[in-house]
Amino acid sequence: MRTIFVTGGAGFIGSAFIRYVLAERTDVEIVDLDALTYAGNLENLAELDPVRHRFIKGDICDREAVMAAMPERCDAVFNFAAESHVDRSINSADEFLRTNVIGTQVLLDVARMKGVRRFVQISTDEVMGSLPEDSDEFFTERSELRPNSPYAASKAAAEFVVRAARETHGVDTVITRCGNNYGPRQFPEKLIPLMIANAMNDEPLPVYGDGKNVRDWIYVDDHVRAVCLAYERGRSGEVYNIGARNERQNIDVVTSLLDALGKPHSLIRFVEDRPGHDRRYAIDPTKAETELGWNTRTSWEDGLRKTIDWYRDNQDWVSHIRNGQYRDYYKTMYAARLESAL
Ligand code: NAD
Ligand code: TYD
């Protein structure tokens, strides 16, 4: 058996990764450390094999907790734990720097002390900033790091501490940089689940600015398969960009969701833009395809259908979230914007 240490496994992508590994790598057992912040949800881990998956509640910034939780003979660390939402980072960056930067450093230190074979850092295309719209420019692994939001800046800083651990201490590291994920169990602060949840409740859909910002969308199961292959086949010290060649304007995403749900476009409200709003993300995944033998398997149409079906079939999951602190969050972020919507 190989043992791996996953952080942030109660979140959206971490839980999809755990589900994937338990199903597809029967010789792997997982220790999963998650602080259960607002975004962490034990419902995301329901019905997993309790023998091969062990959950521990704890903070990646807490060195003692990480020392105690990380197994002695550990093949790899996968760092999914993060503060992950751009809008929250605009309101306050403190937690982003603490978890995303300090937390990553603590994990690297402990991994080195325990002789972990490989450290996989889950990063994001947002570290590379924004591309001009209507250009044929793409993010590649050689693109400069030019983060524009506090979230992106904290993830870029995390990449630098990973790089430094490799250059200074010889830690075996791999970094994956993925585009915008969508799929089941995504917290409804992000575009797609927020719009699905609002539309299902016949509430207005707040689209920032002119709605023409472009994101490069990937179904979450395709992302986690790439992370697994980066661990198994990636070259030490390398960065791999992960994307599905699926650029879409936000307004087109939102109207597709409304059409699929049978709801009217009149629910759309154009609201005040996000400050520093990146215009376009677009990833060239050629390196991951050629070096890792990875390809996307889920088309945009199938992925959206699976996602919508999941939110329709799991309305309890959504309402547990929407009944909690989320109400205050939604009010703070959207009440004034919606009142002065065009
Ligand atoms: P998420 O917000 O759904 O989940 C984050 C998880 O980390 C939660 O379970 C939370 O409880 C946990 N966590 C937060 N702070 C912690 C701490 N201090 N200690 C331990 N656990 C902590 O995020 P996600 O969308 O699943 O993203 C996972 C990773 O993938 C992040 O590193 C993010 O930057 C990266 N990423 C996300 C996307 C995307 O589209 N969502 C795209 C590319 C990369
Ligand atoms: P988001 O899901 O927050 O991801 P990111 O900012 O990391 O790309 O947002 C995706 C896009 O959708 C982004 O251009 C901002 C836009 N957006 C809205 O128009 N309205 C919203 O309520 C949200 C949350 C996002």
GROMACS .gro file of N, CA and C and ligand atoms in nm, residues 84-87 126 151 180 186 189-192 194-195 206-208 213-215 217 250 274 277-278 281 334, ligand 2:
model
  106
   84SER      N    1  -1.014   3.006  -0.131
   84SER     CA    2  -1.016   2.990  -0.276
   84SER      C    3  -1.105   3.091  -0.351
   85HIS      N    4  -1.168   3.185  -0.281
   85HIS     CA    5  -1.263   3.270  -0.355
   85HIS      C    6  -1.215   3.415  -0.369
   86VAL      N    7  -1.201   3.458  -0.494
   86VAL     CA    8  -1.149   3.591  -0.525
   86VAL      C    9  -1.226   3.702  -0.454
   87ASP      N   10  -1.359   3.696  -0.458
   87ASP     CA   11  -1.439   3.805  -0.398
   87ASP      C   12  -1.411   3.819  -0.249
  126GLU      N   13  -0.481   3.155  -1.236
  126GLU     CA   14  -0.496   3.296  -1.200
  126GLU      C   15  -0.364   3.360  -1.158
  151TYR      N   16  -0.623   3.687  -0.383
  151TYR     CA   17  -0.623   3.539  -0.392
  151TYR      C   18  -0.510   3.491  -0.483
  180ASN      N   19  -1.071   2.728  -1.442
  180ASN     CA   20  -1.192   2.726  -1.359
  180ASN      C   21  -1.259   2.589  -1.362
  186GLN      N   22  -1.948   2.196  -0.558
  186GLN     CA   23  -1.875   2.324  -0.554
  186GLN      C   24  -1.955   2.422  -0.469
  189GLU      N   25  -2.066   2.992  -0.387
  189GLU     CA   26  -2.017   3.129  -0.397
  189GLU      C   27  -1.954   3.149  -0.534
  190LYS      N   28  -1.919   3.037  -0.601
  190LYS     CA   29  -1.854   3.043  -0.732
  190LYS      C   30  -1.962   3.052  -0.841
  191LEU      N   31  -1.922   3.103  -0.958
  191LEU     CA   32  -2.021   3.139  -1.060
  191LEU      C   33  -2.126   3.030  -1.087
  192ILE      N   34  -2.081   2.910  -1.127
  192ILE     CA   35  -2.177   2.812  -1.178
  192ILE      C   36  -2.275   2.763  -1.070
  194LEU      N   37  -2.354   2.909  -0.791
  194LEU     CA   38  -2.435   3.021  -0.742
  194LEU      C   39  -2.552   3.046  -0.838
  195MET      N   40  -2.522   3.043  -0.967
  195MET     CA   41  -2.627   3.070  -1.066
  195MET      C   42  -2.729   2.956  -1.068
  206PRO      N   43  -2.680   3.755  -1.050
  206PRO     CA   44  -2.596   3.875  -1.059
  206PRO      C   45  -2.472   3.853  -1.147
  207VAL      N   46  -2.472   3.912  -1.265
  207VAL     CA   47  -2.358   3.899  -1.357
  207VAL      C   48  -2.275   4.026  -1.347
  208TYR      N   49  -2.145   4.009  -1.318
  208TYR     CA   50  -2.057   4.126  -1.299
  208TYR      C   51  -2.026   4.195  -1.432
  213ASN      N   52  -1.644   3.872  -1.956
  213ASN     CA   53  -1.517   3.814  -1.910
  213ASN      C   54  -1.516   3.666  -1.949
  214VAL      N   55  -1.398   3.618  -1.985
  214VAL     CA   56  -1.387   3.481  -2.035
  214VAL      C   57  -1.314   3.393  -1.935
  215ARG      N   58  -1.370   3.276  -1.907
  215ARG     CA   59  -1.303   3.176  -1.824
  215ARG      C   60  -1.289   3.049  -1.906
  217TRP      N   61  -1.323   2.670  -1.877
  217TRP     CA   62  -1.388   2.580  -1.781
  217TRP      C   63  -1.347   2.435  -1.799
  250ASN      N   64  -1.886   3.473  -1.954
  250ASN     CA   65  -1.975   3.446  -1.840
  250ASN      C   66  -2.122   3.451  -1.881
  274ARG      N   67  -1.658   4.341  -1.038
  274ARG     CA   68  -1.558   4.307  -0.936
  274ARG      C   69  -1.436   4.395  -0.960
  277HIS      N   70  -1.111   4.295  -1.201
  277HIS     CA   71  -1.166   4.174  -1.263
  277HIS      C   72  -1.084   4.129  -1.385
  278ASP      N   73  -1.020   4.014  -1.376
  278ASP     CA   74  -0.942   3.962  -1.489
  278ASP      C   75  -1.034   3.939  -1.609
  281TYR      N   76  -0.907   3.426  -1.921
  281TYR     CA   77  -0.813   3.316  -1.892
  281TYR      C   78  -0.824   3.216  -2.006
  334TYR      N   79  -2.395   4.100  -0.229
  334TYR     CA   80  -2.487   4.120  -0.341
  334TYR      C   81  -2.602   4.217  -0.317
  344TYD     P1   82  -1.561   3.273  -0.993
  344TYD     O1   83  -1.647   3.151  -0.996
  344TYD     O2   84  -1.562   3.356  -0.870
  344TYD     O3   85  -1.415   3.228  -1.034
  344TYD     P2   86  -1.283   3.317  -1.067
  344TYD     O4   87  -1.305   3.456  -1.023
  344TYD     O5   88  -1.182   3.248  -0.983
  344TYD     O6   89  -1.262   3.303  -1.213
  344TYD     O7   90  -1.606   3.368  -1.112
  344TYD     C1   91  -1.605   3.324  -1.246
  344TYD     C2   92  -1.644   3.442  -1.334
  344TYD     O8   93  -1.779   3.476  -1.306
  344TYD     C3   94  -1.563   3.567  -1.305
  344TYD     O9   95  -1.539   3.635  -1.427
  344TYD     C4   96  -1.653   3.650  -1.215
  344TYD     C5   97  -1.792   3.613  -1.262
  344TYD     N1   98  -1.898   3.616  -1.159
  344TYD     C6   99  -2.015   3.690  -1.180
  344TYD    O10  100  -2.034   3.750  -1.286
  344TYD     N2  101  -2.111   3.690  -1.083
  344TYD     C7  102  -2.094   3.624  -0.965
  344TYD    O11  103  -2.185   3.631  -0.877
  344TYD     C8  104  -1.974   3.548  -0.944
  344TYD     C9  105  -1.951   3.474  -0.816
  344TYD    C10  106  -1.879   3.547  -1.045
   0.00000   0.00000   0.00000
